[in-house]
Amino acid sequence: MPESYSPELVGLSLLIAFLASYSALELSARVNINTGIQKSIWIIAGALAAGSGIWAMHFIGMLALSIPIRIGFEPTRTFISWVAPVLFSGLALALVHLPKIKTRGLLVASAAMGGAILFMHYLGMSAMEMSPSISYDWKLVGLSAIFAIGLSGIALFTMRFLIDRSLDSIWIKFVVSFILGLAISAMHYTGMWAAHFVEGSICLAAGKLNSAQMPILVSIPTVIILLIAIFTAYYDRRRVEHFKIQETDTLTGMKNRLFFQRYLNKLSRSERKKSIPFHLVFIDLDGFKILNDSWGHDAGDETLKVIATRIKRNVRDHDHVVRMGGDEFVVIFENKPLDQLAIILDRILQSIRTPLNINGSTVQLTGSMGVVENDSDLDFKMLLSKADSAMYESKRLGKNRWLLFSKELEAKSSMSTQIFASLPNAIAENKFKLFFQTKHASRTHHVLGVEALLRWQGPLSSLMLPGEFLPYAEKVGLTGQIGTWVVNAALNQIKQWSEMGMKIPVSINISALQIRDPRFLESTLHLINKYDVDPRLITFEINESMLFDVSNEVTKVFQQLSNQGINISIDGFGSSCANLASIKKFPANELKIDSSFIRGLSNDEVSLKLIQALTMLGHSFGLRVVAEKIDEAELISQLENIGCDVLQGFSFSEPQSAEELTRTLLSIKSTVVTLDNPPNY
């Protein structure tokens, strides 16, 4: 029987094959990024679109065949031929997104999918109910089977490839869809080529599904369905991309606080929090604020990017790493026992303290971590608060460590809440106090001056040390205000002593944040004039890490302070390995050796040699050398023999209130060295 094909319908079938392939890839990408009921919905949508597209291509391809008899299709078998590719498309989408499917599983799925396509094709052909029956060239049938299974394998392995590499490029999917569309068409037309219609055959189904409008009735709804599926997937992809942008930290590329909030809200509404154990780890960088303030934000940003990469490198792909802001990170570990988690946390700490190269200099930071285990009855804001409390406790214990939240920390967690609530009103309520510790000349032990030490009458009415509340002040942005209060209170005290005839030099600790404030110099000079204080009685102590900041603005501030007669002391010297060129740029008068060397002096030969070297270095620059936090009397003679000029610590006196110290100084007035009788170093 003579056969021919309609070029228009063949072209239409090719278009539908392409759209079906593209929709399958596009919808497959949506399946990959969704979970739960949403994932199931996308699988069903993908099955309906891709399966219907494959079936429509096959049906249009059969209608493209022109033979000199009237033809039709038996409805039941036609419907079943549609159901088969829909079901197996859904099964394929579900299988290909299994997290641990192996190559063997994909091969089995390919064979099943190819078999479904063959079943669809030849069942659809049988729905024509030809009499006598259609005869087939079995070699070509075998070839069509190879095409069916092969194209199914190509489709499934391609989907898996794109999923594993998180590739979502439109152009990649366009090219792959074109190839898959040609493969599907090749299978169908090979199967049609294998069919032979006997001369004089009749179609027993001619009176059933038989209409000249069948190509339109099949193709238009199918194309519309496929286009709707494609555009729906496209807009869902744009929606997800928008969410990803919203939930991504622009500096490090990690998830941000918004993602963290949405994740915890989603988790709190699900049953997963009851069935899947997880640990929340709060990470804070030790010393980052000093680096950021001293070296500038560009150096700080580069440091954060390096640290973020190091943290990410030490966790699993499905662990959530979040930058909460500043130098704070949170990691959520699901299904990780604490003994295994401990190994990971130790690796993260090691990676953080690996030295970094910033602007040609080597810098070393450490990290402090707080860890809390989930509780199905626990509010997630409280969970984060407890991890935060554990982190602060790890800082208090010496930093560079992690600490698991325990019942013993419950009271401290409650205290943290009270501190946050009380700090903002501390200045207005006059809750800050200055205490003073004397500084003594080497050998004579005469009082040379005092250091102003901040205390806070906290929530429980007990005096708190700066290390106990300043980290909280940093979080709420009060560091600058507190620093200004300290300078004001110290200068006021200098005035009061001066009016009593005691010109006592006072050392005041200054943060990098204060120095970087463009109003600092002006406000300081204003206070000096306000209290009519001799600038030579003022010593500003700065941390050694600030020596790394050699910007013109900062150097200019120090120089102007020095020009006014204010003394500059470099505190914590030896802890950050400042280079000699940096020391030369600062108009310092004094070096304070880092207390860690002093504490180890009694039983450590290395500390002794280090203090000797630092003392000689200070003297070579013409600077006074101060040894602070001397808490053991036997250390005094050692430090004097080394050559330290000034000694300070509990071995001489404890910090006292201004009233107590005034009485002490009046009682030992003859041994107090002032500007009128300076010491001879």
JSON list of C-alpha atoms in Angstrom, two decimals, residues 287-301 516:
[
{"chain": "A", "resi": 287, "resn": "GLY", "atom": "CA", "xyz": [40.83, 39.81, 67.43]},
{"chain": "A", "resi": 288, "resn": "PHE", "atom": "CA", "xyz": [39.00, 40.61, 64.20]},
{"chain": "A", "resi": 289, "resn": "LYS", "atom": "CA", "xyz": [37.64, 43.93, 65.44]},
{"chain": "A", "resi": 290, "resn": "ILE", "atom": "CA", "xyz": [41.13, 45.19, 66.23]},
{"chain": "A", "resi": 291, "resn": "LEU", "atom": "CA", "xyz": [42.34, 44.10, 62.79]},
{"chain": "A", "resi": 292, "resn": "ASN", "atom": "CA", "xyz": [39.36, 45.71, 61.06]},
{"chain": "A", "resi": 293, "resn": "ASP", "atom": "CA", "xyz": [39.67, 48.97, 62.97]},
{"chain": "A", "resi": 294, "resn": "SER", "atom": "CA", "xyz": [43.45, 49.16, 62.63]},
{"chain": "A", "resi": 295, "resn": "TRP", "atom": "CA", "xyz": [44.00, 47.99, 59.06]},
{"chain": "A", "resi": 296, "resn": "GLY", "atom": "CA", "xyz": [40.79, 49.21, 57.50]},
{"chain": "A", "resi": 297, "resn": "HIS", "atom": "CA", "xyz": [37.65, 47.57, 56.18]},
{"chain": "A", "resi": 298, "resn": "ASP", "atom": "CA", "xyz": [39.23, 46.37, 52.92]},
{"chain": "A", "resi": 299, "resn": "ALA", "atom": "CA", "xyz": [41.69, 44.21, 54.84]},
{"chain": "A", "resi": 300, "resn": "GLY", "atom": "CA", "xyz": [38.85, 43.09, 57.11]},
{"chain": "A", "resi": 301, "resn": "ASP", "atom": "CA", "xyz": [36.70, 42.08, 54.14]},
{"chain": "A", "resi": 516, "resn": "ARG", "atom": "CA", "xyz": [39.19, 56.41, 63.83]}
]
